[in-house]
Every structure is written in structure tokens, then in C-alpha cells.
Coordinates of C-alpha atoms and ligand atoms in Angstrom, one line a residue:
M502 CA 81.9 111.1 99.0
S503 CA 83.7 114.5 100.0
V504 CA 85.4 115.1 102.4
T505 CA 84.4 118.0 103.3
K506 CA 81.4 116.8 105.2
P507 CA 79.7 117.3 107.1
D508 CA 78.2 120.7 106.9
V509 CA 76.8 122.8 110.0
H510 CA 74.0 124.9 108.7
L511 CA 73.0 128.1 111.1
R512 CA 69.0 128.3 111.8
L513 CA 68.0 131.7 112.4
G514 CA 65.4 132.0 115.1
S515 CA 65.0 135.6 115.1
H516 CA 66.2 139.2 114.9
A517 CA 67.3 139.3 119.0
E518 CA 69.8 136.5 117.0
K519 CA 71.4 139.1 114.5
E520 CA 74.9 139.7 116.3
Y521 CA 75.9 135.6 116.6
F522 CA 75.1 135.6 113.0
E523 CA 77.0 138.6 112.0
K524 CA 80.0 137.5 114.2
M525 CA 79.7 133.5 113.6
V526 CA 78.4 132.7 110.2
K527 CA 80.5 132.9 108.2
R528 CA 82.5 130.2 109.7
F529 CA 79.6 127.8 108.8
D530 CA 78.1 126.2 105.8
G531 CA 74.9 127.5 105.5
I532 CA 72.0 129.7 106.7
T533 CA 68.6 128.5 106.9
V534 CA 65.9 130.9 107.7
G535 CA 62.1 130.1 108.8
A536 CA 59.4 131.9 106.1
N537 CA 57.7 132.8 108.9
L538 CA 60.7 134.9 110.4
L539 CA 60.6 136.4 106.3
E540 CA 57.2 137.1 106.5
A541 CA 57.2 138.5 110.2
T542 CA 61.0 140.9 109.7
P543 CA 61.1 141.1 105.9
G544 CA 62.5 144.0 106.1
A545 CA 65.1 143.2 108.6
T546 CA 65.4 139.8 107.1
A547 CA 66.3 140.8 103.8
S548 CA 68.6 143.2 105.1
L549 CA 70.3 140.3 106.8
L550 CA 70.9 137.9 104.2
V551 CA 72.1 140.1 101.7
K552 CA 74.8 141.4 104.0
L553 CA 75.8 137.5 104.4
C554 CA 75.1 136.1 101.1
A555 CA 75.4 138.7 98.4
G556 CA 78.6 139.8 96.7
G557 CA 81.6 138.5 97.6
N558 CA 80.5 137.2 100.8
R559 CA 79.1 134.0 99.2
L560 CA 77.4 132.5 102.2
R561 CA 74.7 129.9 100.8
Y562 CA 71.4 130.0 102.5
Q563 CA 68.0 127.9 102.2
I564 CA 64.3 129.2 103.0
D565 CA 62.2 126.6 105.3
P566 CA 58.9 127.2 103.4
M567 CA 57.6 126.2 107.0
T568 CA 54.4 124.7 104.8
Y569 CA 53.8 122.2 107.8
A570 CA 52.5 124.8 110.0
F571 CA 49.3 125.1 107.3
G572 CA 48.5 121.1 108.4
G573 CA 47.1 119.1 111.3
Y574 CA 49.6 118.1 114.2
V575 CA 49.4 116.4 117.6
D576 CA 48.4 118.0 120.5
P577 CA 51.2 117.8 123.2
G578 CA 48.9 117.6 125.7
S579 CA 45.8 114.9 124.9
G580 CA 47.5 113.7 122.3
R581 CA 44.7 113.8 119.9
P582 CA 44.5 115.3 116.2
R583 CA 43.9 118.6 116.0
D584 CA 43.4 120.4 112.3
D585 CA 42.2 124.2 114.0
L586 CA 45.6 125.7 113.2
D587 CA 45.8 126.6 116.8
W588 CA 49.3 126.2 117.1
I589 CA 49.9 129.0 114.9
K590 CA 47.3 131.3 116.6
S591 CA 47.6 134.2 119.5
D592 CA 45.6 136.0 121.6
Q593 CA 45.4 139.5 119.8
K594 CA 44.0 142.7 121.5
V595 CA 41.0 144.0 119.3
K596 CA 41.7 147.7 117.7
G597 CA 39.5 150.2 119.8
Q598 CA 38.0 147.5 122.1
K599 CA 39.5 148.2 125.5
G600 CA 40.4 144.6 127.0
K601 CA 39.1 142.9 124.3
V602 CA 41.2 139.8 122.9
V603 CA 40.6 137.2 120.2
R604 CA 42.2 134.1 119.4
A605 CA 43.5 134.6 115.7
I606 CA 46.3 133.4 113.3
K607 CA 49.8 135.0 114.1
S608 CA 49.9 138.2 111.2
S609 CA 53.6 136.9 110.0
Y610 CA 51.6 133.2 109.3
L611 CA 48.6 134.9 107.8
K612 CA 50.9 137.0 105.5
L613 CA 52.5 133.1 104.4
S614 CA 50.0 131.8 103.5
A615 CA 49.0 134.8 101.5
A616 CA 52.3 134.8 99.9
L617 CA 52.0 130.9 99.3
G618 CA 47.9 131.1 98.4
T619 CA 46.8 127.9 96.9
V620 CA 45.2 125.5 99.4
F621 CA 47.6 127.5 102.4
A622 CA 45.1 131.0 102.0
A623 CA 42.0 128.5 101.8
A624 CA 43.2 126.6 104.9
I625 CA 43.3 129.9 107.1
R626 CA 40.0 131.3 104.7
R627 CA 37.6 128.3 106.7
G628 CA 39.7 128.1 109.4
L629 CA 40.3 124.8 108.7
A630 CA 44.5 123.1 108.6
V631 CA 45.0 121.7 105.3
Q632 CA 44.0 118.1 104.8
P633 CA 45.1 114.9 102.6
D634 CA 42.2 115.7 100.5
D635 CA 43.1 119.1 99.0
L636 CA 46.0 118.0 97.8
S637 CA 44.0 114.8 95.9
S638 CA 43.9 116.0 92.8
G639 CA 47.5 116.9 90.4
T640 CA 46.7 119.7 89.0
T641 CA 46.2 121.6 92.6
R642 CA 49.4 119.5 93.6
T643 CA 51.5 121.2 90.7
L644 CA 49.6 125.0 92.0
V645 CA 51.0 124.4 95.1
C646 CA 54.5 123.0 94.2
E647 CA 55.0 126.0 91.8
S648 CA 53.8 129.0 94.5
V649 CA 56.2 127.0 97.4
L650 CA 58.9 127.1 95.0
E651 CA 58.3 130.7 93.4
Y652 CA 57.9 132.2 96.6
Q653 CA 61.6 131.1 97.1
R654 CA 63.4 131.6 94.6
N655 CA 61.9 135.2 94.8
R656 CA 60.5 136.5 98.0
I657 CA 63.4 138.1 99.3
K658 CA 64.2 139.9 95.6
S659 CA 60.4 141.0 95.9
V660 CA 61.1 142.8 99.7
F661 CA 63.5 144.6 98.2
L662 CA 61.4 145.6 94.8
G663 CA 58.6 147.3 97.4
D664 CA 61.7 149.8 98.7
S665 CA 62.5 152.9 96.5
E666 CA 65.8 152.8 99.0
Y667 CA 66.8 149.6 98.4
K668 CA 65.6 148.0 95.4
D669 CA 69.1 148.6 93.3
F670 CA 69.9 144.5 96.1
A671 CA 67.3 143.0 94.6
D672 CA 69.5 141.7 91.3
E673 CA 72.4 140.9 94.2
M674 CA 70.6 138.5 96.4
P675 CA 72.0 134.9 94.8
Q676 CA 69.1 132.3 94.7
P677 CA 68.8 130.1 97.7
E678 CA 70.9 127.3 97.3
V679 CA 68.6 124.8 97.7
L680 CA 64.5 124.7 97.1
W681 CA 62.4 122.8 100.2
A682 CA 59.5 120.9 98.6
P683 CA 56.5 121.9 100.0
Y684 CA 56.0 119.5 104.0
F685 CA 53.5 118.5 106.5
Y686 CA 54.0 116.8 109.5
I687 CA 52.9 112.7 109.1
E688 CA 50.8 113.0 111.3
P689 CA 49.4 109.7 112.3
S690 CA 45.9 109.3 112.3
R691 CA 46.4 109.8 108.3
R692 CA 49.4 108.3 108.4
G693 CA 49.0 106.8 104.8
E694 CA 47.7 109.8 102.6
W695 CA 50.6 111.8 104.4
T696 CA 53.3 110.0 103.5
E697 CA 52.3 109.1 100.1
L698 CA 51.4 113.1 99.8
T699 CA 55.0 113.5 101.2
W700 CA 56.3 111.5 98.0
L701 CA 54.4 113.0 95.6
L702 CA 54.8 116.4 96.5
A703 CA 58.8 116.1 96.6
A704 CA 58.3 114.4 92.8
E705 CA 56.3 117.5 91.7
S706 CA 59.2 120.0 93.3
V707 CA 61.4 118.5 91.1
S708 CA 59.7 118.8 87.9
K709 CA 59.0 122.2 88.5
G710 CA 62.4 123.3 90.0
S711 CA 63.9 124.2 87.0
G712 CA 66.8 123.0 87.0
Q713 CA 67.8 123.8 90.5
P714 CA 68.5 121.2 93.3
V715 CA 65.4 121.0 95.5
Y716 CA 64.9 118.9 98.7
A717 CA 62.6 117.2 100.3
V718 CA 61.7 117.3 103.9
L719 CA 60.7 114.2 105.8
C720 CA 58.9 115.0 109.0
A721 CA 57.5 112.5 111.2
P722 CA 56.9 111.5 114.9
R723 CA 60.1 110.3 116.9
G724 CA 57.7 106.9 116.5
Y725 CA 58.4 105.9 113.4
L726 CA 62.2 105.2 113.9
L727 CA 61.2 102.0 115.5
D728 CA 58.6 101.6 112.8
P729 CA 60.6 98.5 110.0
A730 CA 57.4 99.7 108.0
F731 CA 58.1 103.0 107.8
L732 CA 62.1 103.2 107.3
S733 CA 62.0 101.2 104.2
E734 CA 59.1 103.0 102.5
A735 CA 60.8 105.9 103.0
A736 CA 64.6 104.1 101.6
A737 CA 62.6 103.1 98.6
R738 CA 60.3 105.7 98.0
L739 CA 62.2 109.1 98.8
P740 CA 65.1 107.8 95.6
E741 CA 62.2 107.6 93.1
T742 CA 61.2 111.2 93.6
G743 CA 64.2 112.6 92.3
V744 CA 64.7 115.0 95.0
S745 CA 68.8 115.6 95.4
G746 CA 68.8 115.5 99.0
V747 CA 66.7 115.7 102.1
W748 CA 66.3 116.8 105.6
L749 CA 65.3 114.6 108.4
W750 CA 62.8 115.8 111.2
F751 CA 61.8 113.8 113.7
S752 CA 60.0 115.4 115.9
Q753 CA 61.0 115.0 119.5
F754 CA 63.9 113.2 118.3
D755 CA 66.8 113.9 120.3
E756 CA 70.0 112.2 120.1
R757 CA 71.0 112.5 123.4
D758 CA 68.2 110.1 125.1
A759 CA 67.2 108.0 121.9
S760 CA 67.6 104.6 122.6
E761 CA 70.1 102.4 120.6
A762 CA 67.9 101.0 118.0
E763 CA 66.3 104.2 117.4
L764 CA 69.7 105.9 116.9
V765 CA 70.4 102.1 115.0
N766 CA 67.6 102.9 112.9
F767 CA 68.3 106.5 112.1
K768 CA 71.9 105.8 110.8
K769 CA 70.4 103.0 108.5
L770 CA 68.0 105.3 106.4
V771 CA 70.8 108.0 106.7
S772 CA 73.0 104.8 104.8
S773 CA 70.1 104.0 102.8
L774 CA 69.4 106.9 101.3
C775 CA 73.3 108.9 100.9
S776 CA 73.9 106.6 98.0
S777 CA 71.2 108.8 95.8
M778 CA 71.1 112.2 97.4
A779 CA 72.0 114.5 99.7
V780 CA 70.9 113.3 104.1
Y781 CA 71.3 116.4 106.4
N782 CA 69.7 116.1 109.8
L783 CA 67.4 119.4 110.1
H784 CA 67.4 119.2 114.2
G785 CA 70.5 117.6 115.0
G786 CA 73.9 117.2 117.2
Y787 CA 77.1 115.7 117.2
F788 CA 75.7 112.1 116.8
S789 CA 74.2 113.1 113.6
M790 CA 77.8 114.4 112.5
A791 CA 79.5 111.6 113.5
L792 CA 78.1 109.6 111.0
C793 CA 79.4 111.2 107.8
E794 CA 81.2 107.6 107.4
S795 CA 77.7 106.3 106.8
G796 CA 77.1 109.3 104.1
I797 CA 75.7 111.8 106.4
S798 CA 75.9 115.4 104.5
G799 CA 75.2 118.1 107.8
I800 CA 73.1 119.0 110.1
A801 CA 71.4 122.3 110.9
H802 CA 70.4 123.8 114.6
G803 CA 70.0 126.9 116.4
I804 CA 72.6 129.1 118.3
G805 CA 72.3 127.8 121.6
Y806 CA 69.7 125.4 121.0
G807 CA 67.3 123.6 118.5
E808 CA 69.7 120.0 118.3
Q809 CA 66.1 118.5 118.7
K810 CA 62.7 119.9 117.7
D811 CA 59.1 118.8 118.7
V812 CA 56.8 120.2 115.4
V813 CA 54.5 122.1 118.0
P814 CA 56.2 124.2 120.1
V815 CA 55.4 123.7 123.9
I816 CA 53.0 127.1 124.7
G817 CA 53.6 128.9 128.0
Q818 CA 57.2 127.9 128.6
S819 CA 59.7 130.4 129.8
T820 CA 63.2 131.4 128.5
P821 CA 64.9 128.6 128.7
T822 CA 68.5 129.0 131.0
V823 CA 71.3 128.3 128.1
R824 CA 73.3 125.9 129.7
Y825 CA 76.8 125.1 129.1
Y826 CA 77.7 122.7 126.2
L827 CA 80.4 119.9 127.8
P828 CA 83.1 119.2 124.5
A829 CA 84.4 116.1 126.2
L830 CA 80.4 114.9 126.8
H831 CA 78.8 116.7 123.9
A832 CA 76.3 118.3 125.4
R833 CA 74.5 120.3 128.0
F834 CA 74.8 120.7 131.9
G835 CA 74.1 123.4 133.8
V836 CA 77.4 125.3 135.5
P837 CA 77.3 124.0 139.4
D838 CA 77.1 120.7 137.4
I839 CA 79.9 121.1 135.7
E840 CA 81.7 122.8 138.9
R841 CA 80.9 119.4 140.3
T842 CA 83.1 117.5 138.2
F843 CA 86.0 120.1 139.1
T844 CA 87.7 117.7 141.4
S845 CA 86.5 114.5 140.1
M846 CA 88.3 115.5 136.8
G847 CA 91.7 117.2 138.3
V848 CA 90.3 121.2 137.5
K849 CA 92.2 122.8 140.0
T850 CA 93.9 126.0 137.1
P851 CA 92.6 127.2 134.6
A852 CA 95.2 125.8 132.9
D853 CA 93.7 122.5 133.9
F854 CA 90.4 123.8 132.6
F855 CA 91.7 124.8 129.5
E856 CA 92.7 121.0 128.7
K857 CA 90.0 119.2 130.1
I858 CA 87.2 121.1 129.6
C859 CA 86.9 123.8 127.1
G860 CA 90.1 125.7 125.7
C861 CA 87.8 127.8 123.0
V862 CA 89.0 131.9 123.1
L863 CA 85.7 132.4 124.4
C864 CA 86.7 130.4 127.9
R865 CA 90.0 131.8 128.0
G866 CA 88.4 135.2 127.9
V867 CA 86.4 134.4 130.8
I868 CA 88.2 132.3 132.9
A869 CA 91.2 134.3 132.7
S870 CA 93.3 133.7 135.7
S871 CA 90.5 132.3 138.2
L872 CA 88.4 129.5 137.5
S873 CA 86.0 130.5 139.7
N874 CA 85.1 132.8 136.9
F875 CA 83.6 130.2 135.4
A876 CA 80.4 130.6 137.7
E877 CA 80.1 133.9 134.7
F878 CA 78.4 131.4 132.7
G879 CA 75.8 130.8 134.8
E880 CA 75.2 133.9 136.7
R881 CA 71.7 135.0 137.1
H882 CA 69.7 137.9 138.5
L883 CA 66.5 139.2 139.0
S884 CA 65.4 140.6 135.8
T885 CA 62.9 143.2 137.0
P886 CA 62.4 144.8 140.6
L887 CA 59.2 142.3 140.5
S888 CA 60.3 138.9 139.4
K889 CA 60.5 136.5 142.1
R890 CA 63.1 134.1 140.3
A891 CA 66.4 134.9 139.4
A892 CA 67.2 133.9 135.8
Q893 CA 70.2 133.7 133.9
T894 CA 71.9 136.8 133.0
P895 CA 71.7 137.8 129.2
A896 CA 75.7 138.5 129.0
A897 CA 76.0 134.4 130.7
A898 CA 73.4 133.4 128.6
K899 CA 75.4 135.1 125.2
R900 CA 78.9 133.5 126.7
C901 CA 77.4 129.8 126.7
R902 CA 75.9 130.2 123.0
F903 CA 79.4 132.2 121.7
H904 CA 81.2 129.2 123.5
F905 CA 78.9 126.5 121.6
L906 CA 79.3 128.1 118.4
L907 CA 82.9 127.7 118.8
S908 CA 82.8 124.2 120.1
R909 CA 80.4 122.9 117.3
L910 CA 82.6 125.0 114.4
R911 CA 85.9 122.6 117.0
E912 CA 83.8 119.8 116.6
R913 CA 83.0 120.1 112.7
D914 CA 86.6 120.6 111.5
W915 CA 87.9 117.6 113.7
I916 CA 85.2 115.4 112.4
R917 CA 86.1 116.0 109.2
G918 CA 89.5 115.2 108.9
K919 CA 88.7 111.5 110.9
S920 CA 87.7 108.2 110.0
K921 CA 85.0 106.1 111.6
D922 CA 87.3 104.2 113.9
Q923 CA 89.1 107.4 115.5
I924 CA 85.4 109.2 116.0
V925 CA 84.5 105.9 117.7
A926 CA 87.8 105.9 119.9
D927 CA 87.6 109.7 120.9
L928 CA 84.0 109.2 122.1
Q929 CA 84.9 105.6 124.1
T930 CA 87.8 108.0 125.6
S931 CA 85.6 110.4 127.1
A932 CA 83.3 107.9 128.3
E933 CA 85.8 106.5 130.6
D934 CA 87.4 109.5 131.4
W935 CA 83.8 111.1 132.7
E936 CA 82.8 107.4 133.4
G937 CA 82.9 108.9 137.2
A938 CA 82.3 112.4 137.0
S939 CA 79.4 111.7 135.3
I940 CA 77.9 109.2 137.5
R941 CA 78.7 111.1 141.0
D942 CA 78.6 115.1 139.5
L943 CA 76.1 114.9 136.8
S944 CA 73.1 112.6 137.9
G945 CA 74.8 110.0 135.1
Q946 CA 73.7 111.8 132.4
A947 CA 76.7 111.0 130.5
T948 CA 75.7 107.7 129.0
Q949 CA 75.1 108.5 125.7
I950 CA 78.9 108.5 124.5
A951 CA 79.0 105.1 125.2
R952 CA 75.5 104.2 123.1
W953 CA 76.9 107.1 120.3
A954 CA 80.0 104.8 119.7
R955 CA 78.2 101.5 119.6
V956 CA 76.3 102.8 117.1
I957 CA 78.2 104.3 115.3
Q958 CA 80.9 101.5 115.5
A959 CA 78.8 98.3 114.3
Ligands
ZN426 ZN1 84.8 127.4 125.2

């Protein structure tokens, strides 16, 4: 087993996050970009990637082809399966007809469907998600795998070639670190077909990979973590596909509120797959990283969120507050909640804070000589004169994100040198130290670390 595990990949969510990537991503192990973002802003995404990954920088990158977006999903409200592609649609104004709005596929996904061609373009044309039947023929699966792999190999190059000013960059851009097989959400009403297709598309992609490493994505509902039949099928069939690695994505699986049984089964799946491939959690956090002795290769997440993800995002959510990541508990809390712990944790001075809460350069800079400056992580304002509710200021959100990224790097570096017993002992110490504060000041919301310790130890 490599001693450098676990790796942490950062996922670029939007170009508003560019600053974090330019400042921090080189200290991480890779960057992941969704193909929908690449289609929404091809020039900006390609130039950011060439800046970070070409020449002497050599940061590794991967492109998530986002093929699941064209498949079926489960309506988050009703729990019913849907095939209408609605979650990749938006209300769009009709040109020349004032006030008229139509619901149509977002332009980024429309462009992606055209770039991927085959069943993706056909699904958009007919207004119905890709069905398992669309992929029943071996010839079609071959075409789909070829087009999805080709997209990852050449899309960035083609962006540069299409621009006379930047075309010289085309040859500088290295290939993605690995190629992702096309994948779809294993929508429960057609579980058998989607599961089988996951293996078939993975195996076909390996055969079309021209020697480049190919990873599968296992994208399933969280409930399948409690389904022994599914887990043993995955453990048996994935290795047969010949993939070099897998990104696990159990939709809505959140390490923090997961049951002990879910965590145990996740760990077992990692241990059983790792003998034949690299195993990553696509939206993971500290618990997944801490499975390094069980064979996990790493995790990915966004810059201040994204340690779990629903296949279908909840629509209409306002911008969430970026909470403060409490390193001892490996979880985020509201700033006032953390301030309440100061008394029980004996945090009276900035020096106490740096020792017991966080001593990263950002926290040292913000808190400086007064503990009351900690409130700056939660600073709120009315964002417009018409706003009714105060929201976190962009500066406060930025402080929380940089502190989180620095904490994550420190956690990764610490874990890399540690045995399972050391990781468990550290979690147990934190659980004991913080038990009182958690019960009193954090509404008891810190039970996960004791649970993690038990599962990692087992
Ligand atoms: Zn900090």
C-alpha cells in the first residue's frame, strides 16, 4: 500500500471559486471539473486548467462527464421516479416575447449532449431521459463509451484550437489523469438494469481506453449501503470490469449522520475493492480519509461544502451559510455555537483558541489579539437595501472556506503518517475532550466521532 494515501481532490463548482483554486489547489492532489461547467464556460475553464495543470505545474485533473444527468432520477419531493430531464432544465426567457418564459434544458447540458452525441443527444431531442433499453445493444454501448472517453481526452484541446489567440495552448494541455466511464444513477425502480449497465459500460470503457487508466463511478441511492445483495454484487462485479479505480457515490450518504451499519458497510466495500483497484469517495470527508488502512485512495469535495451530495440538487435553496469547520470534531458548526463552547473548553485567550480550536495562519490572522474577532467568521449583513434577512457576508464566507481548506490539508498530512490505532486514539481523545461541550453547546451534535472511531477500529 502506498504511504502517500489518502489523496484529496478539489472539485471546481463554478468560476466564482477561481481564487481558491489559484491560491490553494496546488497543495491538493488533483482537480475535478464537471463537464457541464466546461460547457457553460469553455474558455475560462480551459484557461484555468492549462494554467494549473500544464508546464511545470503538473497538477493532475479529471473531467467528470456528468452522463448521469441525462438519466432517470427520483423526485426529491414525491419520491417517484422521473424521466423528464426536468432537473437539468431551467425557466428561460423567450427572445422577442416580453414576459414569456419556457422551461427548457440548460444551455450547458444542451451543449454537453451535443458534444457527447449518441444516446445523450437523442434523449434531449425526444425530451425523455436515457433509458436502459437505449443501451441494450453492444454496438450502442461501444459508441457511447467511445464518445464519452473522447470528450475527456480532447474537449479542452478543441476549446483552444477554436480560438486563434489561444490555439498554441492546445498541445500544452496534458491528458486527464484518468478517464471516467459513462455512468448513470442506479434509479431503484430499474435497479437490475442500471446495475448491470454500470458494469457493462465500465468494462467496455476499459477496452476502449487505449491503455489510459479508466475509472468507474458507482452512483447509487444511500439505502443500498444497507443492502447486502447490492454490496456483494458490486464487490464481485466491479473488479471483473478491469477498471483501474472507482469513485463511490452513494447519493445523500453523509458521514456525519450515517448510522454505524452504513459506515461499517461502506468500509467493507472499500476493503474488498481496494485489492483490485483504487477506491475513492466522490463526495467524502474525514471519515473516508481515515479509512486509509482499509485501502481507500482518497476523496473529492468542493471548496467549502460537498462532503455529501444528492444526485438531484434541491431546487430553490438560498445560498447556504458557510459554517466554521471545527477541526477537533471534523464537522461544521455555526459561529455562535462554537462561541458557546469557549467556556466549557476553557478558551479564554487567542492562545487558547490557537491551541484548542485552530491555529492555522488564517485563524491567527483573523483573531490576532482578540478572541472576539472570531465573530468575523460569522459576520452578517443585509446584502441589498431590500433584503429582509441578514446573510453571511462574502468576506466571512471566504474566511470559513480558506480555514476549511487549510484544515483539510492539515488533516490529510496528519493521516498520511498515521496507523489505524493512532487515528482511532485521536478520535477517541477528541470525543472525550468535547463531550461536555457537545452536549451543552453544540446540541449534542458531535456523536459522529465516537461512532467513526468504533467503525474504523472494528
Ligand atoms: Zn483555522
